[in-house]
Coordinates of C-alpha atoms in Angstrom, one line a residue:
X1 CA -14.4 -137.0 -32.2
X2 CA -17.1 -138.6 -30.4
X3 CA -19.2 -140.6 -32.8
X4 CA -21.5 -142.4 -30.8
X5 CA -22.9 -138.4 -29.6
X6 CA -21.7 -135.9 -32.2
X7 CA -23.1 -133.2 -29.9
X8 CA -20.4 -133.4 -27.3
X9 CA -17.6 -133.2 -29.7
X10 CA -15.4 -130.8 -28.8
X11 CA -14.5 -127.4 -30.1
X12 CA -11.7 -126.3 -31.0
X13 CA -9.1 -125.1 -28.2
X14 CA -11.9 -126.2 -26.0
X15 CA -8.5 -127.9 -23.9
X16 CA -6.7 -124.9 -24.1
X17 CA -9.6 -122.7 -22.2
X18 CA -10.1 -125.5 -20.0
X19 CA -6.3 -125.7 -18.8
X20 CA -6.5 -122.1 -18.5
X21 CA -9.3 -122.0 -16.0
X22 CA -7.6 -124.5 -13.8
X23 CA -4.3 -122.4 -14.0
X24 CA -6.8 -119.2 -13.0
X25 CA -8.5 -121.7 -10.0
X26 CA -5.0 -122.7 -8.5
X27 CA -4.1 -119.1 -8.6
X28 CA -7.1 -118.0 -7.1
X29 CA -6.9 -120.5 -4.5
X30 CA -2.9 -119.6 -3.8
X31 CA -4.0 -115.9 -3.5
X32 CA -7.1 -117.4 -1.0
X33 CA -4.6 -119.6 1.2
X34 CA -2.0 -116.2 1.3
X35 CA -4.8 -113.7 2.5
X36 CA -5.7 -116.3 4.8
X37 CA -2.4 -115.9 6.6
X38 CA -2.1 -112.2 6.0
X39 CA -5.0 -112.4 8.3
X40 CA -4.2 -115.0 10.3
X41 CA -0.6 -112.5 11.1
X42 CA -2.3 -109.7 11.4
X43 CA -5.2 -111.2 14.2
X44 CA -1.8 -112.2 16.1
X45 CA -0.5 -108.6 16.0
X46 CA -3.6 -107.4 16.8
X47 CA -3.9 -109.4 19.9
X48 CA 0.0 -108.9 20.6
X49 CA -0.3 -105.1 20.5
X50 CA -3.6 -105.3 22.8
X51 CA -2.0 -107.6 25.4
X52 CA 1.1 -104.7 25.4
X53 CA -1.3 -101.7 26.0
X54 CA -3.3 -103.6 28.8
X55 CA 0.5 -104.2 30.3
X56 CA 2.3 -100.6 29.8
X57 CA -1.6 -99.0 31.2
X58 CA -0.8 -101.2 34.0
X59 CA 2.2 -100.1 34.5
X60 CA 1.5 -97.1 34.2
X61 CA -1.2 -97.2 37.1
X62 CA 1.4 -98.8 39.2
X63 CA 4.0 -96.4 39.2
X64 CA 2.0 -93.2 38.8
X65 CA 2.6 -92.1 42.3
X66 CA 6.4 -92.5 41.5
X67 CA 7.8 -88.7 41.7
X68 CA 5.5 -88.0 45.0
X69 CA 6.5 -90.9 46.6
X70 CA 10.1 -90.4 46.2
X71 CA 9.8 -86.4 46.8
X72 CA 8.4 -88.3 50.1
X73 CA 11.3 -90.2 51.4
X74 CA 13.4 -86.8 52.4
X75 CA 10.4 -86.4 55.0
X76 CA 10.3 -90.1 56.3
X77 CA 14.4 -89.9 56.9
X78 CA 13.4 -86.3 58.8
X79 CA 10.8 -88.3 61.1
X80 CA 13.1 -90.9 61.2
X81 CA 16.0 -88.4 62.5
X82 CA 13.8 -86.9 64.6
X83 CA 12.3 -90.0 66.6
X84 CA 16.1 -91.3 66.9
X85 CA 17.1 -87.3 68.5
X86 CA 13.8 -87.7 70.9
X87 CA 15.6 -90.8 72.4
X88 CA 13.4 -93.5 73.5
X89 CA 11.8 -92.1 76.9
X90 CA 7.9 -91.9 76.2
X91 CA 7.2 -88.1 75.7
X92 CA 4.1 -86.7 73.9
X93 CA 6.3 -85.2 71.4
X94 CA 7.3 -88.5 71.0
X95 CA 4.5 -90.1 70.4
X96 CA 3.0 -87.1 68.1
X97 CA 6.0 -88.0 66.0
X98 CA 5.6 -91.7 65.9
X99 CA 1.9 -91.4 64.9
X100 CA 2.6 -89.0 62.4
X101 CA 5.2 -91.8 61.1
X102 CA 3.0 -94.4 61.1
X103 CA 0.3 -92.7 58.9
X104 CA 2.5 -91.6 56.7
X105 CA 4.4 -94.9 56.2
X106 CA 0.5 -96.3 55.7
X107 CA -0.5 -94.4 53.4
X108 CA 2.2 -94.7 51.5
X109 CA 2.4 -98.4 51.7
X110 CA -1.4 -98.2 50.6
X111 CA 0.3 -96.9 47.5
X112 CA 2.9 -99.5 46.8
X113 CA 5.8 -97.9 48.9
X114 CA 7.7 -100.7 51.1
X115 CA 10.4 -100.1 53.9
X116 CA 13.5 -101.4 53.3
X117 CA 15.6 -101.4 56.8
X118 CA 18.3 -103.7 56.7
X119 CA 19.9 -103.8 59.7
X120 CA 21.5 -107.1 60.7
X121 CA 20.5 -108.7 57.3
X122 CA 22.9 -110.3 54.5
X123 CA 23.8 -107.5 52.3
X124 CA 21.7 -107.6 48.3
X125 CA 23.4 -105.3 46.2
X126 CA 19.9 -105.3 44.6
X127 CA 18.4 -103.1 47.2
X128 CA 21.3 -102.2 49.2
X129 CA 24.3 -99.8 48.3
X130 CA 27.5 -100.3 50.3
X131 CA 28.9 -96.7 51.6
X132 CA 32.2 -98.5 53.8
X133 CA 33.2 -101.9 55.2
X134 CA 34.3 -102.9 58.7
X135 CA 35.6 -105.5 60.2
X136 CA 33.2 -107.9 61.6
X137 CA 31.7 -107.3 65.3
X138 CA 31.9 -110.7 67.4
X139 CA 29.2 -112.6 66.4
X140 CA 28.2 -111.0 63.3
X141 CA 28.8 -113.1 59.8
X142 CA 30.6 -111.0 57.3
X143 CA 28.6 -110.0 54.4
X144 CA 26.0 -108.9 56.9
X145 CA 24.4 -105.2 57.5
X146 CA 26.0 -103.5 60.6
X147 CA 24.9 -99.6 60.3
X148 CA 22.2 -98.4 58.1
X149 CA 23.0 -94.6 57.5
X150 CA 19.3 -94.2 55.2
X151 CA 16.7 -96.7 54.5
X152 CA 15.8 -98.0 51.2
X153 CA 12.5 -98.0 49.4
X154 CA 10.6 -100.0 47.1
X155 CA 7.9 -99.1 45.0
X156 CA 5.7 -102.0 43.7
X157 CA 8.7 -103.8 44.3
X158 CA 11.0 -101.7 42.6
X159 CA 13.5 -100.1 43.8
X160 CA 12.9 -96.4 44.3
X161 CA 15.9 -95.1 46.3
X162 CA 18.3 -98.5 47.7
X163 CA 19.5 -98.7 51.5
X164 CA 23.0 -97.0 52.4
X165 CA 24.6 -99.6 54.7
X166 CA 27.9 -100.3 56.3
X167 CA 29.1 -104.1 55.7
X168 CA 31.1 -106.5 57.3
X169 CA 34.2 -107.5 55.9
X170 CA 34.8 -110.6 54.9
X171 CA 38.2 -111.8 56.3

């Protein structure tokens, strides 16, 4: 009891009200600092799933030209067959071919297409598929290309169809 002010005497479970209201306030600010992470998580997701779309639309735009592209490469290896059975004497039929070869192989390397022709290079079995082996011609390291049978292609730097080579054998 408070004589000196007899008005500020407390009531009765005054103490108890007053403990529960600080129970309610760190409750209240638990539940605050919780939803504050909920949100906090769910920003990052947000952001996360936005950053994945961007990437797979991306994608997306990059390889959209996949199926024509590689329904292309029967008609390169045609050209291809076709300047090798010309021979290599200058003839307008020749030529006709060799421009037509040219623009193609441009347009489709305006598209992401890119020539892989690996003769005389180290063999990658990234971008290269061994059909035989021989033994190596003087001068040649083993490991390396001798005979490409069908150029490989990449698409955006993927592989789209690899190179079928003949290797060198190692000794």
């Amino acid at each position: 009891m408070n004589q000196d002010h007899p008005e500020f005497e407390t009531m009765p479970g005054a103490e108890d009200a007053a403990g529960q209201h600080e129970a309610q306030i760190q409750a209240l600010q638990a539940e605050v600092e919780q939803l504050k992470g909920e949100s906090l998580r769910e920003r990052a997701d947000l952001e996360n799933q936005r950053k994945r779309l961007v990437r797979d639309v991306e994608q997306a735009r990059k390889f959209a030209n996949e199926k024509l592209l590689g329904d292309l490469l029967p008609v390169f290896d045609s050209l291809d067959a076709g300047l090798a059975a010309a021979g290599s004497e200058p003839s307008p039929l020749r030529e006709g071919l060799e421009l037509t070869y040219k623009q193609l192989l441009k347009v489709a390397g305006d598209n992401g297409l890119t020539l892989l022709d690996p003769a005389s290079q180290p063999f990658n079995p990234e971008h290269h598929q061994a059909i035989s082996q021989v033994d190596a011609p003087a001068g040649v390291a083993p490991g390396t290309v001798v005979t490409v049978f069908q150029k490989g292609y990449l698409l955006n730097e993927r592989l789209l169809r690899p190179a079928l080579v003949v290797v060198a054998k190692y000794d």
